[in-house]
mmCIF file of C-alpha atoms in Angstrom:
data_model
loop_
_atom_site.group_PDB
_atom_site.id
_atom_site.type_symbol
_atom_site.label_atom_id
_atom_site.label_comp_id
_atom_site.label_asym_id
_atom_site.label_seq_id
_atom_site.Cartn_x
_atom_site.Cartn_y
_atom_site.Cartn_z
ATOM 1 C CA ILE A 1 107.117 -144.886 63.578
ATOM 2 C CA CYS A 2 110.400 -145.902 65.213
ATOM 3 C CA TYR A 3 113.688 -147.644 64.455
ATOM 4 C CA ALA A 4 114.321 -150.737 66.592
ATOM 5 C CA VAL A 5 116.826 -152.952 64.802
ATOM 6 C CA THR A 6 117.460 -155.782 67.286
ATOM 7 C CA PHE A 7 114.867 -158.251 68.522
ATOM 8 C CA GLU A 8 115.320 -156.971 72.077
ATOM 9 C CA GLN A 9 114.743 -153.368 70.974
ATOM 10 C CA TYR A 10 111.669 -154.389 68.997
ATOM 11 C CA MET A 11 110.168 -156.274 71.946
ATOM 12 C CA ALA A 12 110.903 -153.310 74.221
ATOM 13 C CA TYR A 13 109.139 -151.017 71.724
ATOM 14 C CA ILE A 14 106.064 -153.282 71.569
ATOM 15 C CA GLU A 15 105.996 -153.408 75.376
ATOM 16 C CA TYR A 16 106.222 -149.607 75.523
ATOM 17 C CA ILE A 17 103.388 -149.149 73.003
ATOM 18 C CA ASP A 18 101.261 -151.753 74.759
ATOM 19 C CA GLU A 19 101.657 -149.881 78.040
ATOM 20 C CA ALA A 20 101.359 -146.359 76.615
ATOM 21 C CA TYR A 21 98.067 -147.201 74.874
ATOM 22 C CA ASN A 22 96.586 -149.756 77.239
ATOM 23 C CA ALA A 23 92.892 -149.999 78.089
ATOM 24 C CA GLU A 24 93.170 -147.496 80.945
ATOM 25 C CA ARG A 25 94.852 -144.852 78.764
ATOM 26 C CA LEU A 26 92.424 -145.425 75.900
ATOM 27 C CA THR A 27 89.500 -145.152 78.297
ATOM 28 C CA GLN A 28 90.771 -141.745 79.405
ATOM 29 C CA ILE A 29 91.270 -140.600 75.800
ATOM 30 C CA LEU A 30 87.757 -141.654 74.831
ATOM 31 C CA THR A 31 86.313 -140.088 77.976
ATOM 32 C CA ASP A 32 87.978 -136.795 77.038
ATOM 33 C CA VAL A 33 86.636 -137.090 73.477
ATOM 34 C CA THR A 34 83.154 -137.681 74.871
ATOM 35 C CA ASN A 35 83.434 -134.521 76.965
ATOM 36 C CA ILE A 36 84.758 -132.493 74.021
ATOM 37 C CA ILE A 37 81.865 -133.439 71.726
ATOM 38 C CA GLY A 38 79.340 -132.883 74.517
ATOM 39 C CA ALA A 39 77.984 -136.346 75.309
ATOM 40 C CA ASN A 40 77.196 -138.316 78.478
ATOM 41 C CA ILE A 41 78.893 -141.600 79.432
ATOM 42 C CA LEU A 42 76.422 -144.363 80.307
ATOM 43 C CA ASN A 43 78.727 -147.361 80.778
ATOM 44 C CA ILE A 44 82.404 -148.340 80.368
ATOM 45 C CA ALA A 45 83.862 -151.801 79.687
ATOM 46 C CA HIS A 46 87.546 -152.419 78.915
ATOM 47 C CA GLN A 47 89.998 -155.276 78.383
ATOM 48 C CA ASP A 48 93.773 -155.650 77.948
ATOM 49 C CA TYR A 49 94.800 -158.556 75.713
ATOM 50 C CA ASP A 50 97.751 -160.957 75.857
ATOM 51 C CA PRO A 51 100.317 -160.674 74.346
ATOM 52 C CA GLN A 52 99.341 -157.151 73.264
ATOM 53 C CA GLY A 53 96.425 -154.881 72.487
ATOM 54 C CA ALA A 54 93.436 -153.556 74.366
ATOM 55 C CA SER A 55 89.795 -152.692 73.823
ATOM 56 C CA VAL A 56 87.402 -150.257 75.447
ATOM 57 C CA THR A 57 83.645 -149.921 75.013
ATOM 58 C CA ILE A 58 81.888 -146.801 76.257
ATOM 59 C CA LEU A 59 78.146 -146.314 75.953
ATOM 60 C CA ILE A 60 77.274 -142.632 75.691
ATOM 61 C CA SER A 61 74.274 -140.471 74.877
ATOM 62 C CA GLU A 62 73.576 -136.914 73.859
ATOM 63 C CA GLU A 63 73.541 -134.214 76.518
ATOM 64 C CA PRO A 64 70.132 -133.956 78.236
ATOM 65 C CA VAL A 65 70.322 -130.172 77.777
ATOM 66 C CA VAL A 66 70.822 -129.044 74.184
ATOM 67 C CA ALA A 67 74.059 -127.116 73.764
ATOM 68 C CA GLU A 68 73.754 -123.466 72.776
ATOM 69 C CA GLU A 69 76.157 -123.976 69.868
ATOM 70 C CA LEU A 70 76.293 -126.846 67.422
ATOM 71 C CA SER A 71 79.526 -128.785 67.893
ATOM 72 C CA ASN A 72 79.958 -129.031 64.110
ATOM 73 C CA SER A 73 80.585 -125.299 63.664
ATOM 74 C CA GLU A 74 83.575 -124.920 61.320
ATOM 75 C CA ALA A 75 86.365 -124.040 63.775
ATOM 76 C CA PRO A 76 89.225 -125.876 65.535
ATOM 77 C CA GLY A 77 88.476 -127.831 68.685
ATOM 78 C CA PRO A 78 90.570 -128.074 71.870
ATOM 79 C CA LEU A 79 93.917 -129.870 72.219
ATOM 80 C CA PRO A 80 94.666 -132.208 74.892
ATOM 81 C CA GLU A 81 93.838 -151.056 70.985
ATOM 82 C CA SER A 82 90.225 -150.980 70.286
ATOM 83 C CA VAL A 83 87.859 -148.360 71.508
ATOM 84 C CA VAL A 84 84.111 -148.350 70.819
ATOM 85 C CA ALA A 85 81.555 -145.770 71.908
ATOM 86 C CA HIS A 86 77.838 -145.829 71.127
ATOM 87 C CA LEU A 87 76.201 -142.423 70.904
ATOM 88 C CA ASP A 88 72.496 -143.326 70.969
ATOM 89 C CA LYS A 89 72.598 -144.804 67.427
ATOM 90 C CA SER A 90 76.218 -143.699 66.981
ATOM 91 C CA HIS A 91 79.635 -145.089 67.805
ATOM 92 C CA ILE A 92 83.322 -144.280 68.105
ATOM 93 C CA THR A 93 85.835 -147.054 67.416
ATOM 94 C CA VAL A 94 89.617 -147.057 67.650
ATOM 95 C CA HIS A 95 91.722 -150.094 66.724
ATOM 96 C CA THR A 96 95.504 -150.144 67.081
ATOM 97 C CA TYR A 97 97.971 -152.115 64.962
ATOM 98 C CA PRO A 98 101.645 -152.351 66.036
ATOM 99 C CA GLU A 99 103.802 -153.999 63.368
ATOM 100 C CA THR A 100 107.383 -154.156 62.116
ATOM 101 C CA HIS A 101 109.423 -154.665 58.944
ATOM 102 C CA PRO A 102 110.856 -158.222 58.988
ATOM 103 C CA ASP A 103 114.474 -157.104 58.553
ATOM 104 C CA GLY A 104 114.577 -153.320 58.110
ATOM 105 C CA GLY A 105 114.317 -152.262 61.751
ATOM 106 C CA ILE A 106 111.308 -150.007 61.122
ATOM 107 C CA SER A 107 108.303 -150.475 63.413
ATOM 108 C CA THR A 108 104.998 -148.645 63.195
ATOM 109 C CA PHE A 109 102.000 -148.134 65.427
ATOM 110 C CA ARG A 110 98.743 -147.419 63.597
ATOM 111 C CA ALA A 111 95.478 -146.324 65.179
ATOM 112 C CA ASP A 112 92.358 -146.614 63.016
ATOM 113 C CA ILE A 113 89.561 -144.415 64.332
ATOM 114 C CA ASP A 114 85.991 -144.588 63.025
ATOM 115 C CA VAL A 115 83.332 -142.212 64.314
ATOM 116 C CA SER A 116 79.638 -142.263 63.460
ATOM 117 C CA THR A 117 77.360 -139.735 65.141
ATOM 118 C CA CYS A 118 73.849 -138.386 64.767
ATOM 119 C CA GLY A 119 71.844 -135.471 66.115
ATOM 120 C CA ARG A 120 73.682 -132.383 67.302
ATOM 121 C CA ILE A 121 76.881 -134.206 68.258
ATOM 122 C CA SER A 122 79.868 -134.017 65.888
ATOM 123 C CA PRO A 123 83.291 -135.668 66.302
ATOM 124 C CA LEU A 124 85.119 -132.893 64.419
ATOM 125 C CA LYS A 125 85.783 -130.881 67.576
ATOM 126 C CA ALA A 126 87.879 -133.757 68.931
ATOM 127 C CA LEU A 127 90.344 -133.856 66.016
ATOM 128 C CA ASN A 128 93.025 -131.704 67.657
ATOM 129 C CA TYR A 129 92.884 -133.742 70.839
ATOM 130 C CA LEU A 130 93.136 -137.060 68.983
ATOM 131 C CA ILE A 131 96.056 -135.925 66.797
ATOM 132 C CA HIS A 132 98.036 -134.880 69.865
ATOM 133 C CA SER A 133 96.968 -137.848 72.020
ATOM 134 C CA PHE A 134 98.459 -140.316 69.535
ATOM 135 C CA GLU A 135 101.537 -138.167 68.734
ATOM 136 C CA SER A 136 100.751 -138.686 65.065
ATOM 137 C CA ASP A 137 103.425 -138.680 62.348
ATOM 138 C CA ILE A 138 100.878 -139.317 59.588
ATOM 139 C CA VAL A 139 97.134 -138.722 59.742
ATOM 140 C CA THR A 140 94.546 -139.778 57.168
ATOM 141 C CA MET A 141 91.046 -138.434 57.811
ATOM 142 C CA ASP A 142 87.729 -139.015 56.073
ATOM 143 C CA TYR A 143 84.520 -137.170 56.956
ATOM 144 C CA ARG A 144 81.269 -138.171 55.286
ATOM 145 C CA VAL A 145 77.762 -136.825 55.831
ATOM 146 C CA ARG A 146 75.114 -139.451 55.066
ATOM 147 C CA GLY A 147 71.344 -139.543 55.134
ATOM 148 C CA PHE A 148 69.182 -136.468 55.563
ATOM 149 C CA THR A 149 66.919 -134.569 57.926
ATOM 150 C CA ARG A 150 63.744 -132.565 57.258
ATOM 151 C CA ASP A 151 62.743 -129.060 58.180
ATOM 152 C CA VAL A 152 59.285 -128.145 59.502
ATOM 153 C CA ARG A 153 57.990 -127.851 55.931
ATOM 154 C CA GLY A 154 59.173 -131.352 55.040
ATOM 155 C CA LYS A 155 62.091 -130.296 52.834
ATOM 156 C CA LYS A 156 65.055 -132.673 52.951
ATOM 157 C CA HIS A 157 68.475 -131.350 54.020
ATOM 158 C CA PHE A 158 71.360 -133.649 53.102
ATOM 159 C CA ILE A 159 73.887 -131.638 55.123
ATOM 160 C CA ASP A 160 73.001 -129.341 58.006
ATOM 161 C CA HIS A 161 76.237 -127.384 58.408
ATOM 162 C CA LYS A 162 78.789 -125.614 56.248
ATOM 163 C CA ILE A 163 82.128 -127.330 55.658
ATOM 164 C CA SER A 164 84.722 -126.802 52.947
ATOM 165 C CA SER A 165 87.626 -128.787 54.436
ATOM 166 C CA ILE A 166 88.473 -130.889 57.473
ATOM 167 C CA GLN A 167 91.496 -128.596 57.853
ATOM 168 C CA ASN A 168 89.204 -125.853 59.184
ATOM 169 C CA TYR A 169 88.713 -127.924 62.341
ATOM 170 C CA ILE A 170 92.454 -128.202 63.006
ATOM 171 C CA ALA A 171 94.304 -125.560 65.032
ATOM 172 C CA ARG A 172 96.696 -123.245 63.183
ATOM 173 C CA ASP A 173 99.811 -124.355 65.083
ATOM 174 C CA THR A 174 98.991 -127.974 64.263
ATOM 175 C CA GLN A 175 98.508 -127.154 60.577
ATOM 176 C CA GLU A 176 101.915 -125.470 60.474
ATOM 177 C CA LYS A 177 103.605 -128.685 61.648
ATOM 178 C CA TYR A 178 102.136 -130.866 58.909
ATOM 179 C CA GLN A 179 102.126 -131.120 55.142
ATOM 180 C CA MET A 180 98.427 -131.370 54.277
ATOM 181 C CA ILE A 181 96.469 -132.264 51.151
ATOM 182 C CA ASP A 182 92.714 -132.492 50.509
ATOM 183 C CA VAL A 183 90.732 -134.736 48.185
ATOM 184 C CA ASN A 184 87.082 -133.724 48.569
ATOM 185 C CA VAL A 185 83.948 -134.828 46.709
ATOM 186 C CA TYR A 186 81.627 -131.967 47.581
ATOM 187 C CA GLN A 187 78.584 -133.240 45.664
ATOM 188 C CA GLU A 188 78.691 -136.436 47.743
ATOM 189 C CA ASN A 189 79.490 -134.646 51.039
ATOM 190 C CA ILE A 190 82.778 -136.563 51.316
ATOM 191 C CA PHE A 191 85.862 -134.805 52.714
ATOM 192 C CA HIS A 192 89.353 -136.338 52.843
ATOM 193 C CA THR A 193 92.519 -134.851 54.344
ATOM 194 C CA LYS A 194 96.013 -136.324 54.675
ATOM 195 C CA MET A 195 98.677 -134.981 57.036
ATOM 196 C CA MET A 196 102.405 -135.759 57.319
ATOM 197 C CA LEU A 197 104.813 -134.231 59.814
ATOM 198 C CA LYS A 198 107.081 -131.714 58.062
ATOM 199 C CA GLU A 199 110.139 -131.929 60.304
ATOM 200 C CA CYS A 200 111.458 -135.145 61.827
ATOM 201 C CA ARG A 201 114.041 -135.162 64.624
ATOM 202 C CA LEU A 202 115.808 -138.488 64.137
ATOM 203 C CA ALA A 203 116.516 -138.932 67.849
ATOM 204 C CA ASP A 204 112.741 -139.121 68.432
ATOM 205 C CA TYR A 205 112.539 -142.198 66.192
ATOM 206 C CA LEU A 206 115.386 -144.210 67.718
ATOM 207 C CA PHE A 207 114.348 -146.822 70.279
ATOM 208 C CA GLY A 208 116.907 -148.422 72.584
ATOM 209 C CA VAL A 209 119.833 -146.576 71.012
ATOM 210 C CA LEU A 210 121.199 -143.013 71.093
ATOM 211 C CA PRO A 211 122.429 -140.979 68.093
ATOM 212 C CA ASP A 212 125.919 -140.851 69.646
ATOM 213 C CA ASP A 213 126.071 -144.652 69.502
ATOM 214 C CA LEU A 214 125.774 -144.620 65.707
ATOM 215 C CA THR A 215 128.047 -143.471 62.912
ATOM 216 C CA GLY A 216 127.099 -140.684 60.543
ATOM 217 C CA LYS A 217 126.558 -143.231 57.781
ATOM 218 C CA GLU A 218 124.251 -145.291 59.983
ATOM 219 C CA LEU A 219 122.269 -142.202 60.986
ATOM 220 C CA ASP A 220 121.819 -141.207 57.343
ATOM 221 C CA ALA A 221 120.595 -144.698 56.461
ATOM 222 C CA ILE A 222 118.105 -144.740 59.341
ATOM 223 C CA ASP A 223 116.900 -141.241 58.480
ATOM 224 C CA GLN A 224 116.241 -142.395 54.920
ATOM 225 C CA LYS A 225 114.325 -145.455 56.145
ATOM 226 C CA VAL A 226 112.122 -143.368 58.451
ATOM 227 C CA LYS A 227 111.338 -140.818 55.733
ATOM 228 C CA GLN A 228 110.659 -143.609 53.224
ATOM 229 C CA GLU A 229 108.227 -145.244 55.638
ATOM 230 C CA MET A 230 106.408 -141.970 56.284
ATOM 231 C CA ALA A 231 106.153 -141.155 52.572
ATOM 232 C CA GLU A 232 104.783 -144.596 51.691
ATOM 233 C CA ILE A 233 102.131 -144.395 54.403
ATOM 234 C CA PHE A 234 101.226 -140.822 53.415
ATOM 235 C CA TYR A 235 100.877 -141.568 49.694
ATOM 236 C CA GLY A 236 99.432 -145.043 50.248
ATOM 237 C CA ARG A 237 101.824 -146.875 47.944
ATOM 238 C CA ASN A 238 105.252 -148.516 47.872
ATOM 239 C CA LEU A 239 107.896 -146.126 46.556
ATOM 240 C CA ARG A 240 111.271 -146.753 44.985
ATOM 241 C CA ARG A 241 114.073 -146.535 47.525
ATOM 242 C CA GLY A 242 115.530 -143.054 47.821
ATOM 243 C CA LEU A 243 112.269 -141.211 47.066
#
């Protein structure tokens, strides 16, 4: 989220986002994610689009040597516009959406990430890295376990690891920075977590202008707009102004 009120500031912001998350950068992010979850890269294809956007496709497979520990153990992973990775029968996709309010000066950059994996590979260990790589103000995460596997006696297992919350895969210092809520449906193996940054430094949200260039009244108005935008994205609904 940023505040870019003039057309020139908005175009500069879009250019910055387009460069910061171009195909090369996204390829590196996805390569790091692949390493974190313990997979092998088979092939990489990428493309930058005009006027903006990028896509990356990475074919990957499970490690030839089985890891000693399952990557879905319930613990935080390491820290650090379309990305697709196929993991045998699995994939990782990231699509980015820069957009702006028509007259309010607020611009947002959204990254939608979808991960589907099978076997011993789990994307949960990459959460910390992804949150920090995209410098996220708001994060909405869904984790769903589908299908089943069988043991040697033929008994079906509809989930093969313990999990009570996605939050258990996020580092403590990251948790302390965000307001977090869970909506889980345990009987369906569906886990949902929302995160919103607790403290916002207004200077970090100004693009093409400095706080000293604005009056106190203008700063207060911008601060309200930024917080309103964050709250609406976090709660998933339009809110009355001033909430």
